[in-house]
Coordinates of C-alpha atoms in Angstrom, one line a residue:
M25 CA 4.9 -45.4 49.7
A26 CA 7.9 -43.4 48.8
K27 CA 7.7 -40.1 46.9
Q28 CA 8.3 -40.6 43.2
L29 CA 10.4 -38.1 41.2
V30 CA 8.4 -36.7 38.4
A31 CA 10.7 -34.0 37.0
E32 CA 14.0 -32.2 37.6
V33 CA 14.0 -28.5 36.6
K34 CA 17.2 -26.4 36.3
V35 CA 17.0 -22.6 36.4
Q36 CA 19.4 -19.7 37.1
I37 CA 18.0 -17.0 39.3
L38 CA 19.5 -13.9 41.0
G39 CA 20.1 -14.7 44.6
G40 CA 17.5 -13.4 47.0
Q41 CA 15.5 -11.9 44.1
A42 CA 13.3 -14.7 42.9
T43 CA 9.7 -13.8 41.8
P44 CA 6.8 -15.9 40.5
A45 CA 7.4 -14.3 37.1
P46 CA 9.5 -16.0 34.4
P47 CA 11.8 -18.0 34.5
V48 CA 10.5 -19.4 37.8
G49 CA 6.8 -19.4 37.1
T50 CA 7.1 -20.9 33.6
A51 CA 9.5 -23.6 34.8
L52 CA 7.4 -24.7 37.8
G53 CA 3.9 -23.9 36.7
P54 CA 3.3 -26.9 34.4
H55 CA 4.3 -29.3 37.2
G56 CA 1.7 -27.9 39.7
V57 CA 4.3 -26.8 42.3
N58 CA 3.4 -24.1 44.8
I59 CA 5.5 -21.3 43.2
G60 CA 5.1 -18.9 46.1
Q61 CA 6.4 -21.4 48.5
F62 CA 9.5 -22.1 46.3
V63 CA 10.1 -18.4 45.9
Q64 CA 10.0 -17.8 49.6
Q65 CA 12.3 -20.7 50.4
F66 CA 14.8 -19.8 47.7
N67 CA 15.0 -16.1 48.7
D68 CA 15.5 -17.1 52.4
R69 CA 18.4 -19.5 51.5
T70 CA 20.1 -17.0 49.1
K71 CA 19.6 -13.7 50.8
D72 CA 23.4 -13.5 51.4
M73 CA 24.1 -14.0 47.6
A74 CA 22.0 -11.0 46.6
G75 CA 22.6 -9.9 43.0
T76 CA 24.6 -13.0 42.1
T77 CA 23.3 -15.6 39.6
V78 CA 22.6 -18.8 41.4
P79 CA 21.9 -22.1 39.5
V80 CA 19.3 -24.2 41.2
V81 CA 18.1 -27.8 40.5
I82 CA 14.5 -28.4 41.6
S83 CA 13.3 -32.0 42.1
I84 CA 9.6 -32.3 41.7
F85 CA 7.7 -35.3 43.2
N86 CA 4.4 -36.9 42.4
D87 CA 2.6 -35.3 45.3
R88 CA 3.6 -31.9 44.0
S89 CA 6.1 -31.3 46.7
F90 CA 9.6 -30.2 45.8
D91 CA 13.2 -30.1 47.0
F92 CA 16.0 -27.9 45.6
V93 CA 19.8 -27.9 45.6
L94 CA 21.7 -24.7 45.1
K95 CA 24.8 -24.8 43.0
S96 CA 27.8 -22.4 43.0
P97 CA 27.5 -19.4 40.7
P98 CA 28.7 -19.8 37.1
A99 CA 32.5 -19.2 36.6
A100 CA 31.8 -16.4 34.1
V101 CA 29.8 -14.5 36.7
L102 CA 32.6 -14.9 39.4
L103 CA 35.2 -13.9 36.8
K104 CA 33.3 -10.7 35.9
Q105 CA 33.1 -9.8 39.6
A106 CA 36.8 -10.5 40.1
A107 CA 37.8 -8.4 37.0
Q108 CA 35.2 -5.8 37.7
I109 CA 33.8 -5.8 34.2
A110 CA 30.2 -5.7 32.9
K111 CA 30.6 -8.4 30.2
G112 CA 33.1 -10.4 28.4
S113 CA 34.7 -9.6 25.0
G114 CA 32.8 -10.3 21.8
N115 CA 36.2 -11.2 20.2
P116 CA 38.4 -12.6 23.0
K117 CA 41.4 -13.2 20.8
K118 CA 41.7 -9.6 19.6
N119 CA 40.0 -7.6 22.3
K120 CA 41.0 -8.1 26.0
V121 CA 38.6 -6.5 28.4
G122 CA 40.3 -7.1 31.8
K123 CA 42.8 -9.0 33.9
V124 CA 42.7 -11.6 36.6
T125 CA 45.5 -12.9 38.8
V126 CA 46.3 -16.5 39.5
D127 CA 45.3 -15.9 43.2
Q128 CA 41.8 -14.8 42.0
L129 CA 41.5 -17.9 39.8
K130 CA 42.4 -20.1 42.8
E131 CA 39.8 -18.3 45.0
I132 CA 37.1 -18.9 42.3
A133 CA 38.2 -22.5 41.9
K134 CA 37.8 -23.0 45.7
T135 CA 34.3 -21.6 45.4
K136 CA 33.4 -23.9 42.5
F137 CA 35.5 -26.9 43.4
E138 CA 32.6 -29.3 44.2
D139 CA 30.9 -28.5 40.9
L140 CA 34.0 -29.0 38.8
N141 CA 35.5 -32.2 37.5
A142 CA 39.0 -31.7 38.9
P143 CA 41.2 -33.7 41.3
N144 CA 42.7 -30.6 43.0
I145 CA 42.5 -26.9 43.3
D146 CA 45.4 -26.3 40.8
Q147 CA 43.6 -28.2 38.1
A148 CA 40.3 -26.5 38.9
A149 CA 42.1 -23.1 38.5
K150 CA 43.3 -24.2 35.0
I151 CA 39.6 -24.8 34.1
I152 CA 38.7 -21.4 35.4
A153 CA 41.6 -19.9 33.5
G154 CA 40.3 -21.3 30.3
T155 CA 36.9 -19.7 30.9
A156 CA 38.7 -16.4 31.6
R157 CA 40.6 -16.6 28.3
S158 CA 37.4 -17.4 26.4
M159 CA 35.8 -14.2 28.0
G160 CA 38.7 -12.0 26.8
L161 CA 40.4 -11.7 30.2
E162 CA 44.2 -11.8 30.6
V163 CA 45.6 -14.1 33.3
E164 CA 48.5 -12.5 35.1
K165 CA 51.1 -14.6 36.8

């Protein structure tokens, strides 16, 4: 008999730094998954992304086994790294907190391309540019 999908859990965890504490423990505990096993596998697969927020989708099956898929980091996290800022602007129309170049936008778009709904890199860069503007970043040509 094939495994039956019971639940799908989405969480964002710092790469290589997962612990059984929340949010991992509270997300997986009610489903009876071996949290320690997940933490070990996640940290092994994300040790090269240390300190970066990594979204993960965990599929939980009826025999309490699991499988997980790593997604690309959120655009806002990548933009903050590119602009070297701690956080976005509270009022992005009035207060600009940094600048990013079109080349940086294209590099971020390449990283996130498979997670974006865009036909090519140029369109994906426009999506990332919109996120940058909403964070209070100026896009330099």
